[in-house]
Coordinates of C-alpha atoms in Angstrom, one line a residue:
X1 CA 0.0 0.0 0.0
X2 CA 2.8 2.4 0.8
X3 CA 4.5 1.6 -2.5
X4 CA 1.2 2.3 -4.3
X5 CA 0.6 5.6 -2.6
X6 CA 4.2 6.6 -3.3
X7 CA 3.8 5.6 -7.0
X8 CA 0.6 7.5 -7.3
X9 CA 2.1 10.6 -5.7
X10 CA 5.0 10.4 -8.1
X11 CA 2.7 10.1 -11.1
X12 CA 0.6 13.1 -9.9
X13 CA 3.8 15.1 -9.4
X14 CA 5.0 14.3 -12.9
X15 CA 1.6 15.1 -14.4
X16 CA 1.6 18.5 -12.6
X17 CA 5.0 19.3 -14.0
X18 CA 3.9 18.3 -17.5
X19 CA 0.8 20.4 -17.2
X20 CA 2.8 23.4 -16.0
X21 CA 5.2 22.9 -19.0
X22 CA 2.2 22.5 -21.3
X23 CA 0.4 25.6 -20.2
X24 CA 3.6 27.6 -20.0
X25 CA 3.8 27.5 -23.8
X26 CA 0.6 29.6 -24.2
X27 CA 1.3 33.3 -24.3
X28 CA -1.8 35.5 -24.0
X29 CA -3.0 36.2 -27.5
X30 CA -2.9 39.9 -26.8
X31 CA 0.9 39.7 -26.7
X32 CA 1.5 37.6 -29.9
X33 CA 3.4 39.2 -32.8
X34 CA 3.1 42.7 -31.4
X35 CA 4.6 45.5 -33.4
X36 CA 7.4 47.7 -31.8
X37 CA 6.0 50.1 -29.2
X38 CA 2.7 48.2 -28.7
X39 CA 1.9 46.6 -25.4
X40 CA -1.3 44.8 -26.3
X41 CA -3.6 43.9 -29.2
X42 CA -7.3 43.8 -28.5
X43 CA -9.3 41.7 -30.9
X44 CA -8.1 39.3 -33.5
X45 CA -9.6 40.9 -36.6
X46 CA -12.6 39.6 -38.7
X47 CA -12.6 36.0 -39.7
X48 CA -12.5 34.9 -43.3
X49 CA -11.5 31.2 -43.2
X50 CA -10.9 28.3 -40.8
X51 CA -8.9 25.2 -41.7
X52 CA -7.4 22.2 -39.8
X53 CA -3.8 21.3 -40.6
X54 CA -3.3 18.0 -42.4
X55 CA -2.0 16.3 -39.3
X56 CA -4.9 17.6 -37.1
X57 CA -2.6 19.2 -34.5
X58 CA -3.5 22.8 -35.4
X59 CA -6.5 24.8 -36.4
X60 CA -5.7 27.9 -38.5
X61 CA -8.0 30.9 -38.6
X62 CA -7.5 33.6 -41.2
X63 CA -8.3 37.1 -39.9
X64 CA -7.6 40.6 -41.1
X65 CA -4.3 40.8 -39.2
X66 CA -2.9 37.4 -39.9
X67 CA -3.3 33.6 -39.4
X68 CA -4.0 32.5 -35.8
X69 CA -2.7 29.0 -35.1
X70 CA -4.4 27.0 -32.3
X71 CA -3.5 23.7 -30.8
X72 CA -6.4 21.2 -31.1
X73 CA -6.3 19.8 -27.6
X74 CA -6.9 22.9 -25.4
X75 CA -7.6 25.2 -28.4
X76 CA -5.2 27.8 -27.1
X77 CA -3.5 30.3 -29.4
X78 CA 0.0 29.1 -30.3
X79 CA 1.1 31.8 -32.7
X80 CA 0.1 34.6 -35.0
X81 CA 1.5 34.7 -38.5
X82 CA 1.8 38.3 -39.8
X83 CA 3.6 39.9 -42.7
X84 CA 1.2 41.0 -45.4
X85 CA 1.0 44.8 -45.7
X86 CA -2.8 44.7 -46.1
X87 CA -5.5 42.4 -44.7
X88 CA -5.2 38.6 -45.0
X89 CA -8.0 37.0 -47.0
X90 CA -7.3 33.3 -47.7
X91 CA -5.0 30.3 -46.9
X92 CA -4.0 26.8 -47.9
X93 CA -1.9 24.2 -46.2
X94 CA 0.6 22.0 -48.0
X95 CA -0.1 18.2 -47.8
X96 CA 2.5 17.8 -45.1
X97 CA 1.4 20.8 -43.2
X98 CA 4.8 22.5 -42.9
X99 CA 4.0 25.3 -45.4
X100 CA 1.1 27.7 -45.4
X101 CA 0.1 29.8 -48.4
X102 CA -1.8 33.0 -47.9
X103 CA -3.4 35.6 -50.1
X104 CA -4.1 39.2 -49.3
X105 CA -5.4 42.6 -50.2
X106 CA -1.8 43.6 -50.8
X107 CA -2.0 41.6 -54.1
X108 CA 0.6 39.0 -53.1
X109 CA 0.7 35.3 -52.3
X110 CA 3.1 34.5 -49.4
X111 CA 4.4 31.1 -48.2
X112 CA 5.2 30.6 -44.5
X113 CA 6.9 28.0 -42.4
X114 CA 4.1 27.0 -40.0
X115 CA 6.6 26.0 -37.2
X116 CA 8.6 29.2 -37.2
X117 CA 6.3 31.7 -38.9
X118 CA 9.1 32.6 -41.3
X119 CA 8.1 34.1 -44.6
X120 CA 9.6 31.7 -47.2
X121 CA 8.6 33.4 -50.4
X122 CA 6.5 36.3 -51.8
X123 CA 4.7 35.9 -55.1
X124 CA 3.8 39.5 -56.1
X125 CA 2.3 39.5 -59.5
X126 CA -1.4 39.8 -59.0
X127 CA -3.3 42.8 -60.3
X128 CA -5.6 43.0 -57.3
X129 CA -6.7 41.3 -54.0
X130 CA -6.0 37.6 -53.9
X131 CA -9.3 36.1 -52.9
X132 CA -8.3 32.4 -52.9
X133 CA -5.1 30.4 -53.0
X134 CA -4.7 26.6 -53.1
X135 CA -1.5 24.4 -52.9
X136 CA -1.3 21.3 -55.0
X137 CA -1.0 18.0 -53.0
X138 CA 2.7 17.6 -53.8
X139 CA 3.3 21.2 -52.8
X140 CA 5.1 22.2 -56.0
X141 CA 2.3 24.3 -57.5
X142 CA 0.1 27.1 -56.2
X143 CA -3.2 28.1 -57.9
X144 CA -4.5 31.6 -57.0
X145 CA -7.0 34.1 -58.3
X146 CA -7.7 37.8 -57.6
X147 CA -10.5 40.3 -58.0
X148 CA -9.1 42.2 -60.9
X149 CA -9.1 40.0 -64.0
X150 CA -11.1 37.7 -61.7
X151 CA -12.2 35.4 -64.5
X152 CA -8.7 33.9 -64.7
X153 CA -6.7 31.4 -62.6
X154 CA -2.9 31.7 -62.2
X155 CA -0.6 28.8 -61.6
X156 CA 2.8 29.3 -59.9
X157 CA 5.8 27.2 -59.3
X158 CA 6.4 27.1 -55.5
X159 CA 10.2 26.5 -55.5
X160 CA 11.0 29.3 -57.9
X161 CA 7.9 31.6 -57.6
X162 CA 7.7 31.6 -61.4
X163 CA 4.4 32.1 -63.2
X164 CA 3.6 28.9 -65.0
X165 CA 0.2 29.4 -66.6
X166 CA -3.0 31.4 -66.7
X167 CA -6.2 29.5 -67.1
X168 CA -8.9 31.4 -69.1
X169 CA -12.4 30.4 -70.0
X170 CA -14.7 31.7 -67.2
X171 CA -16.7 34.7 -68.3
X172 CA -17.2 36.2 -64.8
X173 CA -15.2 36.3 -61.5
X174 CA -13.8 33.0 -60.2
X175 CA -14.6 32.5 -56.5
X176 CA -13.0 29.2 -55.6
X177 CA -10.4 26.7 -56.8
X178 CA -9.5 23.2 -55.7
X179 CA -6.8 20.6 -56.7
X180 CA -7.7 17.0 -57.1
X181 CA -6.0 14.7 -54.6
X182 CA -3.6 13.5 -57.3
X183 CA -2.7 17.1 -58.3
X184 CA -3.5 16.5 -61.9
X185 CA -6.8 18.5 -62.1
X186 CA -8.1 21.8 -60.9
X187 CA -11.8 22.5 -60.3
X188 CA -13.0 26.2 -60.3
X189 CA -16.3 27.8 -59.5
X190 CA -17.4 31.1 -60.9
X191 CA -20.1 33.8 -60.8
X192 CA -20.8 32.6 -64.4
X193 CA -22.7 29.7 -62.7
X194 CA -20.3 27.0 -64.0
X195 CA -17.7 24.6 -62.6
X196 CA -14.8 24.1 -64.9
X197 CA -12.1 21.4 -64.8
X198 CA -8.6 22.0 -66.0
X199 CA -5.5 19.9 -66.7
X200 CA -2.7 21.1 -64.4
X201 CA 0.1 20.0 -66.7
X202 CA -1.1 21.7 -69.9
X203 CA -3.6 24.3 -68.6
X204 CA -6.1 22.9 -71.1
X205 CA -9.8 23.0 -70.2
X206 CA -11.3 19.5 -69.6
X207 CA -15.0 19.9 -68.8
X208 CA -17.6 22.6 -68.1
X209 CA -20.3 21.5 -65.5
X210 CA -23.5 23.4 -65.8
X211 CA -26.8 23.4 -63.9
X212 CA -26.4 25.9 -61.1
X213 CA -28.7 28.9 -61.5
X214 CA -26.7 31.3 -59.4
X215 CA -23.1 32.2 -58.7
X216 CA -20.8 29.4 -57.4
X217 CA -18.8 30.4 -54.3
X218 CA -17.0 27.1 -53.4
X219 CA -15.8 23.9 -55.0
X220 CA -14.0 20.9 -53.4
X221 CA -12.8 17.5 -54.4
X222 CA -13.7 14.5 -52.3
X223 CA -10.7 12.7 -50.6
X224 CA -10.7 10.0 -53.3
X225 CA -11.0 12.5 -56.1
X226 CA -14.1 10.9 -57.5
X227 CA -16.7 13.6 -56.5
X228 CA -16.7 17.4 -56.8
X229 CA -18.9 19.4 -54.5
X230 CA -20.0 22.9 -55.5
X231 CA -22.0 25.5 -53.4
X232 CA -23.9 28.4 -54.8
X233 CA -26.6 30.9 -54.0
X234 CA -27.6 34.4 -53.4
X235 CA -26.6 36.4 -50.3
X236 CA -29.9 38.3 -49.9
X237 CA -32.8 36.9 -51.8
X238 CA -33.7 33.2 -51.3
X239 CA -36.4 33.4 -54.0
X240 CA -34.2 33.9 -56.9
X241 CA -31.4 31.6 -56.1
X242 CA -30.6 27.8 -55.9
X243 CA -28.8 28.1 -52.5
X244 CA -27.7 24.5 -52.8
X245 CA -24.8 22.0 -52.9
X246 CA -24.3 19.9 -56.0
X247 CA -22.3 16.7 -56.2
X248 CA -20.7 15.9 -59.6
X249 CA -18.9 12.9 -61.0
X250 CA -15.3 14.1 -61.4
X251 CA -14.6 11.8 -64.3
X252 CA -17.7 12.3 -66.4
X253 CA -19.0 15.6 -65.2
X254 CA -22.4 14.1 -64.6
X255 CA -24.6 15.6 -61.8
X256 CA -25.0 13.0 -59.1
X257 CA -27.1 14.7 -56.4
X258 CA -28.5 18.1 -55.4
X259 CA -28.5 18.9 -51.7
X260 CA -31.2 21.4 -50.9
X261 CA -32.0 23.0 -47.6
X262 CA -30.1 26.2 -47.1
X263 CA -32.1 29.4 -47.4
X264 CA -29.3 31.6 -48.6
X265 CA -26.0 31.1 -50.5
X266 CA -23.6 28.4 -49.6
X267 CA -20.2 29.9 -48.7
X268 CA -18.1 26.8 -48.1
X269 CA -18.1 23.0 -48.2
X270 CA -15.8 20.4 -46.6
X271 CA -15.7 16.6 -47.1
X272 CA -15.1 14.3 -44.1
X273 CA -11.8 12.3 -44.4
X274 CA -13.7 9.1 -45.4
X275 CA -15.7 11.0 -48.0
X276 CA -19.0 9.8 -46.7
X277 CA -20.2 13.1 -45.2
X278 CA -20.1 16.7 -46.5
X279 CA -20.5 19.8 -44.4
X280 CA -21.8 23.1 -45.9
X281 CA -21.8 26.6 -44.4
X282 CA -24.2 29.3 -45.4
X283 CA -25.2 32.9 -45.1
X284 CA -28.3 31.6 -43.4
X285 CA -26.0 31.1 -40.4
X286 CA -26.4 27.3 -40.4
X287 CA -23.9 24.5 -41.0
X288 CA -25.5 21.3 -42.4
X289 CA -24.2 17.8 -42.6
X290 CA -25.2 15.6 -45.5
X291 CA -24.8 11.9 -46.4
X292 CA -22.9 11.9 -49.7
X293 CA -24.3 8.5 -50.8
X294 CA -27.9 9.3 -50.3
X295 CA -28.0 13.1 -50.4
X296 CA -30.0 13.1 -47.2
X297 CA -29.4 15.8 -44.5
X298 CA -28.0 14.4 -41.3
X299 CA -27.8 17.4 -39.0
X300 CA -28.3 21.1 -38.9
X301 CA -25.9 23.0 -36.7
X302 CA -27.2 26.3 -35.5
X303 CA -26.2 29.1 -33.2
X304 CA -23.9 31.5 -35.1
X305 CA -25.3 34.9 -34.6
X306 CA -22.9 37.0 -36.7
X307 CA -23.6 38.2 -40.2
X308 CA -23.1 34.6 -41.6
X309 CA -21.1 31.4 -41.4
X310 CA -18.1 31.9 -43.7
X311 CA -16.1 28.7 -43.5
X312 CA -16.2 25.0 -42.5
X313 CA -13.4 22.4 -42.0
X314 CA -13.4 18.8 -40.9
X315 CA -10.7 17.6 -38.6
X316 CA -8.5 14.9 -40.2
X317 CA -9.9 12.3 -37.8
X318 CA -13.4 13.2 -38.8
X319 CA -14.6 13.7 -35.3
X320 CA -14.8 17.5 -35.2
X321 CA -15.9 20.4 -37.4
X322 CA -14.6 23.9 -37.1
X323 CA -16.9 26.7 -38.4
X324 CA -16.1 30.4 -38.7
X325 CA -18.4 33.3 -38.8
X326 CA -17.2 36.9 -38.8
X327 CA -16.4 37.1 -35.1
X328 CA -16.3 33.6 -33.6
X329 CA -14.9 30.1 -34.4
X330 CA -17.0 27.2 -33.1
X331 CA -15.8 23.6 -32.8
X332 CA -18.5 20.9 -33.0
X333 CA -18.7 17.2 -32.2
X334 CA -19.7 15.5 -35.4
X335 CA -21.4 12.5 -33.7
X336 CA -23.6 14.6 -31.4
X337 CA -23.8 17.9 -33.2
X338 CA -23.0 19.7 -30.0
X339 CA -20.7 22.7 -29.8
X340 CA -17.6 21.8 -27.7
X341 CA -15.5 24.9 -28.0
X342 CA -15.8 28.6 -28.9
X343 CA -12.9 30.7 -29.9
X344 CA -13.6 34.3 -29.3
X345 CA -11.9 37.7 -29.4
X346 CA -12.6 38.3 -33.1
X347 CA -14.4 41.4 -34.1
X348 CA -16.2 42.6 -37.3
X349 CA -17.2 45.9 -38.7
X350 CA -16.9 49.4 -37.2
X351 CA -15.6 52.0 -39.5
X352 CA -16.3 55.2 -37.6
X353 CA -14.5 57.1 -34.9
X354 CA -15.4 54.4 -32.5
X355 CA -12.7 53.4 -29.9
X356 CA -13.1 55.1 -26.5
X357 CA -11.7 54.8 -23.0
X358 CA -14.2 54.9 -20.1
X359 CA -13.7 58.0 -17.9
X360 CA -11.9 55.9 -15.3
X361 CA -9.6 54.4 -17.9
X362 CA -10.4 50.8 -17.0
X363 CA -12.5 49.9 -20.0
X364 CA -12.4 50.4 -23.7
X365 CA -15.5 50.4 -25.9
X366 CA -15.5 49.8 -29.6
X367 CA -18.2 49.5 -32.3
X368 CA -18.6 46.6 -34.7
X369 CA -21.1 45.1 -37.1
X370 CA -24.3 45.5 -35.1
X371 CA -22.4 45.2 -31.8
X372 CA -20.5 47.1 -29.2
X373 CA -17.4 45.4 -27.6
X374 CA -16.1 46.1 -24.1
X375 CA -12.5 45.3 -23.3
X376 CA -10.5 45.4 -20.1
X377 CA -7.9 48.2 -20.8
X378 CA -5.3 46.5 -18.6
X379 CA -5.6 42.8 -19.2
X380 CA -6.9 43.1 -22.7
X381 CA -9.7 40.6 -22.0
X382 CA -13.0 40.9 -23.9
X383 CA -15.5 41.7 -21.2
X384 CA -18.8 41.8 -23.0
X385 CA -20.4 42.0 -26.4
X386 CA -23.7 44.0 -26.6
X387 CA -26.1 43.3 -29.4
X388 CA -28.9 45.7 -30.4
X389 CA -27.9 47.5 -33.6
X390 CA -28.7 45.8 -36.9
X391 CA -26.0 47.3 -38.9
X392 CA -22.5 48.9 -38.6
X393 CA -21.9 50.9 -35.4
X394 CA -20.0 54.0 -36.4
X395 CA -19.4 55.8 -33.1
X396 CA -19.6 55.1 -29.4
X397 CA -19.3 57.5 -26.5
X398 CA -19.3 57.1 -22.7
X399 CA -21.3 59.6 -20.6
X400 CA -19.0 61.7 -18.3
X401 CA -19.9 59.5 -15.3
X402 CA -19.1 56.3 -17.2
X403 CA -22.5 54.8 -16.5
X404 CA -24.0 55.1 -19.9
X405 CA -22.7 54.4 -23.4
X406 CA -24.3 55.8 -26.5
X407 CA -23.7 54.2 -29.9
X408 CA -24.7 55.4 -33.3
X409 CA -25.1 53.5 -36.6
X410 CA -25.4 54.2 -40.2
X411 CA -29.2 54.1 -40.1
X412 CA -29.3 57.4 -38.4
X413 CA -30.1 56.5 -34.8
X414 CA -28.5 56.0 -31.5
X415 CA -29.1 53.7 -28.6
X416 CA -28.4 54.3 -24.9
X417 CA -27.0 51.3 -23.0
X418 CA -26.2 50.8 -19.3
X419 CA -22.5 50.3 -19.3
X420 CA -21.8 50.4 -15.6
X421 CA -19.6 47.9 -13.9
X422 CA -21.0 47.4 -10.4
X423 CA -18.5 46.7 -7.6
X424 CA -15.7 46.9 -10.2
X425 CA -16.5 43.3 -11.2
X426 CA -16.4 43.8 -14.9
X427 CA -17.0 40.2 -16.2
X428 CA -20.0 38.2 -17.2
X429 CA -23.3 39.6 -16.0
X430 CA -21.8 42.6 -14.2
X431 CA -21.9 44.3 -17.6
X432 CA -25.7 44.4 -17.8
X433 CA -26.1 45.8 -21.3
X434 CA -29.7 46.9 -20.5
X435 CA -31.1 48.7 -23.6
X436 CA -32.5 52.0 -22.5
X437 CA -34.6 51.9 -25.6
X438 CA -33.8 54.1 -28.6
X439 CA -33.3 57.5 -27.2
X440 CA -32.7 59.3 -30.4
X441 CA -34.3 57.9 -33.5
X442 CA -35.7 60.9 -35.3
X443 CA -33.9 63.9 -36.6
X444 CA -31.2 62.5 -38.9
X445 CA -32.3 61.0 -42.1
X446 CA -29.0 59.2 -42.8
X447 CA -26.0 57.9 -41.0
X448 CA -25.0 59.1 -37.5
X449 CA -21.3 59.7 -38.2
X450 CA -20.3 61.1 -34.8
X451 CA -21.5 62.0 -31.4
X452 CA -20.3 63.5 -28.2
X453 CA -21.5 64.2 -24.6
X454 CA -21.4 67.7 -23.1
X455 CA -19.1 67.8 -20.1
X456 CA -22.1 67.9 -17.7
X457 CA -23.6 64.8 -19.4
X458 CA -26.9 66.5 -20.0
X459 CA -26.7 66.9 -23.8
X460 CA -25.6 64.7 -26.7
X461 CA -24.5 66.2 -30.0
X462 CA -24.7 64.1 -33.2
X463 CA -23.5 64.7 -36.7
X464 CA -24.9 62.9 -39.7
X465 CA -24.7 62.5 -43.5
X466 CA -27.8 64.7 -43.8
X467 CA -25.4 67.7 -43.2
X468 CA -27.1 68.6 -39.9
X469 CA -26.1 68.5 -36.2
X470 CA -28.6 67.4 -33.6
X471 CA -28.5 68.5 -29.9
X472 CA -30.5 66.1 -27.7
X473 CA -31.5 65.8 -24.1
X474 CA -29.4 62.8 -22.9
X475 CA -32.1 61.7 -20.4
X476 CA -35.2 61.9 -22.5
X477 CA -33.9 61.7 -26.0
X478 CA -35.8 64.8 -27.0
X479 CA -34.4 66.8 -29.8
X480 CA -33.4 70.2 -28.5
X481 CA -32.0 71.9 -31.6
X482 CA -30.9 71.2 -35.2
X483 CA -27.9 73.1 -36.4
X484 CA -27.6 73.8 -40.1
X485 CA -25.0 75.5 -42.2
X486 CA -22.6 72.7 -43.4
X487 CA -23.0 71.9 -47.1
X488 CA -21.5 68.5 -46.8
X489 CA -21.7 65.4 -44.5
X490 CA -20.9 66.2 -40.9
X491 CA -18.1 63.8 -40.1
X492 CA -17.3 64.8 -36.5
X493 CA -18.7 66.8 -33.5
X494 CA -16.9 67.6 -30.3
X495 CA -17.8 69.7 -27.2
X496 CA -15.1 71.9 -25.8
X497 CA -13.9 70.8 -22.3
X498 CA -15.5 74.0 -20.9
X499 CA -18.8 73.0 -22.3
X500 CA -19.5 76.4 -23.9
X501 CA -18.4 75.6 -27.5
X502 CA -19.3 72.8 -29.9
X503 CA -17.1 72.1 -32.9
X504 CA -18.1 70.3 -36.1
X505 CA -16.2 69.2 -39.2
X506 CA -17.5 68.3 -42.7
X507 CA -16.8 67.1 -46.2
X508 CA -17.4 70.7 -47.2
X509 CA -13.7 71.3 -46.1
X510 CA -14.7 73.5 -43.2
X511 CA -14.7 73.4 -39.4
X512 CA -17.5 75.3 -37.6
X513 CA -17.8 76.5 -34.0
X514 CA -21.2 76.8 -32.3
X515 CA -22.5 78.2 -29.1
X516 CA -23.2 74.9 -27.2
X517 CA -26.2 76.4 -25.3
X518 CA -28.0 78.4 -28.0
X519 CA -26.8 76.6 -31.1
X520 CA -25.8 80.0 -32.6
X521 CA -22.9 79.8 -35.1
X522 CA -19.7 81.4 -33.8
X523 CA -17.0 81.0 -36.4
X524 CA -16.2 79.1 -39.6
X525 CA -12.6 77.9 -39.9
X526 CA -11.4 77.6 -43.4
X527 CA -8.0 76.3 -44.5
X528 CA -8.5 72.7 -45.4
X529 CA -8.5 72.1 -49.1
X530 CA -10.3 68.8 -48.9
X531 CA -12.8 67.0 -46.6
X532 CA -12.3 67.2 -42.9
X533 CA -12.8 63.9 -41.0
X534 CA -11.9 64.5 -37.4
X535 CA -11.7 67.3 -34.8
X536 CA -10.6 67.4 -31.1
X537 CA -10.2 70.1 -28.5
X538 CA -7.2 70.3 -26.3
X539 CA -8.0 69.6 -22.7
X540 CA -7.3 73.2 -21.8
X541 CA -9.9 74.3 -24.4
X542 CA -7.4 76.7 -26.1
X543 CA -6.7 74.7 -29.2
X544 CA -8.6 72.7 -31.8
X545 CA -7.0 70.1 -34.0
X546 CA -8.6 69.0 -37.3
X547 CA -7.5 66.2 -39.6
X548 CA -8.7 65.7 -43.1
X549 CA -7.9 64.4 -46.5
X550 CA -5.1 66.9 -46.8
X551 CA -3.3 67.6 -43.5
X552 CA -3.7 68.3 -39.7
X553 CA -4.4 71.9 -38.8
X554 CA -4.1 73.5 -35.3
X555 CA -6.4 76.4 -34.6
X556 CA -6.7 79.0 -31.8
X557 CA -10.3 78.5 -30.5
X558 CA -10.8 82.0 -29.3
X559 CA -9.6 83.9 -32.5
X560 CA -10.1 81.1 -35.1
X561 CA -6.5 81.7 -36.2
X562 CA -4.7 78.9 -38.0
X563 CA -1.5 78.3 -35.9
X564 CA 0.2 75.2 -37.4
X565 CA 0.0 72.6 -40.1
X566 CA 1.3 69.1 -39.6
X567 CA 1.9 67.3 -43.0
X568 CA 0.7 63.7 -43.3
X569 CA 1.3 61.2 -46.1
X570 CA -2.4 60.1 -46.2
X571 CA -5.8 61.2 -45.2
X572 CA -6.2 61.7 -41.4
X573 CA -9.2 60.0 -40.0
X574 CA -8.7 60.7 -36.3
X575 CA -6.9 63.2 -34.0
X576 CA -6.6 63.2 -30.2
X577 CA -4.8 65.4 -27.6
X578 CA -3.1 63.8 -24.6
X579 CA -4.3 65.1 -21.2
X580 CA -1.7 67.9 -20.8
X581 CA -2.3 69.2 -24.4
X582 CA 1.4 68.8 -25.3
X583 CA 1.1 65.8 -27.7
X584 CA -1.3 65.2 -30.5
X585 CA -1.9 61.7 -31.9
X586 CA -3.2 61.1 -35.4
X587 CA -4.5 58.0 -37.3
X588 CA -4.0 57.9 -41.0
X589 CA -5.0 56.1 -44.2
X590 CA -1.5 54.8 -44.5
X591 CA -2.1 52.5 -41.5
X592 CA 0.3 54.5 -39.2
X593 CA -0.2 56.3 -35.9
X594 CA 1.8 59.4 -35.3
X595 CA 2.6 61.5 -32.3
X596 CA 3.3 65.2 -32.7
X597 CA 4.7 67.9 -30.4
X598 CA 2.0 70.4 -30.4
X599 CA 4.2 73.4 -29.5
X600 CA 6.9 72.8 -32.1
X601 CA 5.1 70.7 -34.8
X602 CA 7.8 68.1 -34.5
X603 CA 7.0 64.5 -35.4
X604 CA 7.9 62.6 -32.2
X605 CA 7.1 59.0 -33.1
X606 CA 5.5 56.9 -35.8
X607 CA 3.8 53.6 -34.8
X608 CA 3.4 50.9 -37.5
X609 CA 1.6 47.6 -37.0
X610 CA -1.9 48.0 -38.3
X611 CA -2.6 46.8 -41.8
X612 CA -5.6 49.0 -42.6
X613 CA -6.7 52.6 -42.3
X614 CA -6.6 54.0 -38.8
X615 CA -10.1 55.2 -38.2
X616 CA -9.8 56.1 -34.5
X617 CA -7.2 57.1 -31.9
X618 CA -7.8 57.8 -28.2
X619 CA -5.6 58.6 -25.2
X620 CA -6.3 57.0 -21.8
X621 CA -7.3 59.5 -19.1
X622 CA -3.8 59.2 -17.5
X623 CA -2.1 59.8 -20.9
X624 CA 0.1 56.7 -20.6
X625 CA -1.6 54.6 -23.2
X626 CA -2.9 55.4 -26.7
X627 CA -5.5 53.1 -28.3
X628 CA -5.7 53.0 -32.1
X629 CA -8.5 51.3 -34.0
X630 CA -8.0 50.2 -37.6
X631 CA -10.0 48.7 -40.5
X632 CA -8.1 45.5 -39.7
X633 CA -10.7 45.1 -36.9
X634 CA -8.2 45.3 -34.1
X635 CA -7.2 47.8 -31.4
X636 CA -3.5 48.3 -30.6
X637 CA -2.4 49.8 -27.3
X638 CA 0.8 51.8 -27.4
X639 CA 3.2 52.9 -24.7
X640 CA 3.3 56.7 -24.5
X641 CA 5.4 57.7 -21.4
X642 CA 8.8 57.6 -23.2
X643 CA 7.7 60.1 -25.8
X644 CA 6.7 62.8 -23.4

């Protein structure tokens, strides 16, 4: 008995050590592949594809910022592959899993070592965004296609990067390509409603498969190469689309079966390893499992709430399915149809001036597609996602006391939400997300582009694409005043810290100052030669910064005098003063964040790391951190102290 207890104790000790070693390898995802000067990344981007590695040890997720690699035991983030200069779009593993090919908005195909993340090769010869890439089974050839000249498919030699062939014949854009398991044939699906088969060696067309009545978005060979699956449909209208999966005989081109059941277009299909089952993902937010032999539907997997289900992938053992929507990856048990894992942290949408610190600096709010995301500003954890909007949230603002968050969308209305964190327990149900009903729904006839609270929290100002500014009672939602005068869309509104002045900017190239109490116009600041996108008062109320499609201008608020011009290399979508008014941060269309010395106009620091336009920058209340929000759907937090 003593020996047994001793042995058990030893085993437990060894297991504990092994577990410690195992868990020690996982670095918080907020710290993976950070650019220089950044201390955390909030959000993982918007998802476009999910794919198991051939050996089943990793699950890869393509997002705007890169490819996230997860282990398939604990489903923890292992690494983030980055390197494209614009958003990632698509990927493909080599048959042995050691090479990953990716396509991007930067018009290149890149090859990566999946163990080290090293960029092995760049194939830069596409005329536009690469929307799909596929590696041949032997790994020597890559097929890729892009948006411009999208009716063609290009073949590349992997070892040399040389262009081998261009396959022509489709009459509209090609959306999907797939190699046969023996690498001798390519299948392609197009918006011309056809599937075409090609000889890889010669590039010659072999067959044209017809029958779909709408655009084809995905094609895949079965594991034995005998069947081709194609998915088609319409994104919006179920009444004028087939929204189906068709199974074809790869040798003869004959139609074998039509799998009907999806209500909207089929975005992706995946065969089980034994070829007996096929999974299909759809814009109708469902994933369906079908029996390949009979064509009967086996299961319908439901639960995705994002815009739609983009991608589906069987694990190599056939026991699990990974599905990706815009902002979550779900892992399912194939036998039971139960969801066994949810990979979160992904975000989607949000193109306005949206990222904001709470007044106490502990929380960051950001707008997405129909949602508002709350992040812990210190740990980087996603605290809560609030639904309610039905379309892109363009702006969010905390009330001065931090208890209420207002969010505005492109339909021209705003919603008030209880954003308080009782007892400083900011997880789970402590973020109540109680909808206070639509407080402001009338007034603007188009998008609410910007909003701001008055310093006393009693008034909300909104600017819209209808060229007007609305002043609203923050408690009742009643419209107090409508300010007119701009001749273009109102892109930004901002109360001065003293509460007496309201500033607005517009696509009419002007900045206007208004009496915040009466709504009377005070001054029109002219100097921009192109549209103005963002304005911000200095905390001491003496200066106003405006950023536009030309440059950044610094104004004297009292006199309206133009004091300085900071020259940027791209359109400036956001400007923000730090708490002592000495530093101005700017976010630009070139994907860079810049810090400027306000007194001298000197450029202090340029932060690079985003791979999309910077649409929002915001200082924390203590000035030690700058948050930047990009079209790559992530927020980067930057260290600021050393630049003071």
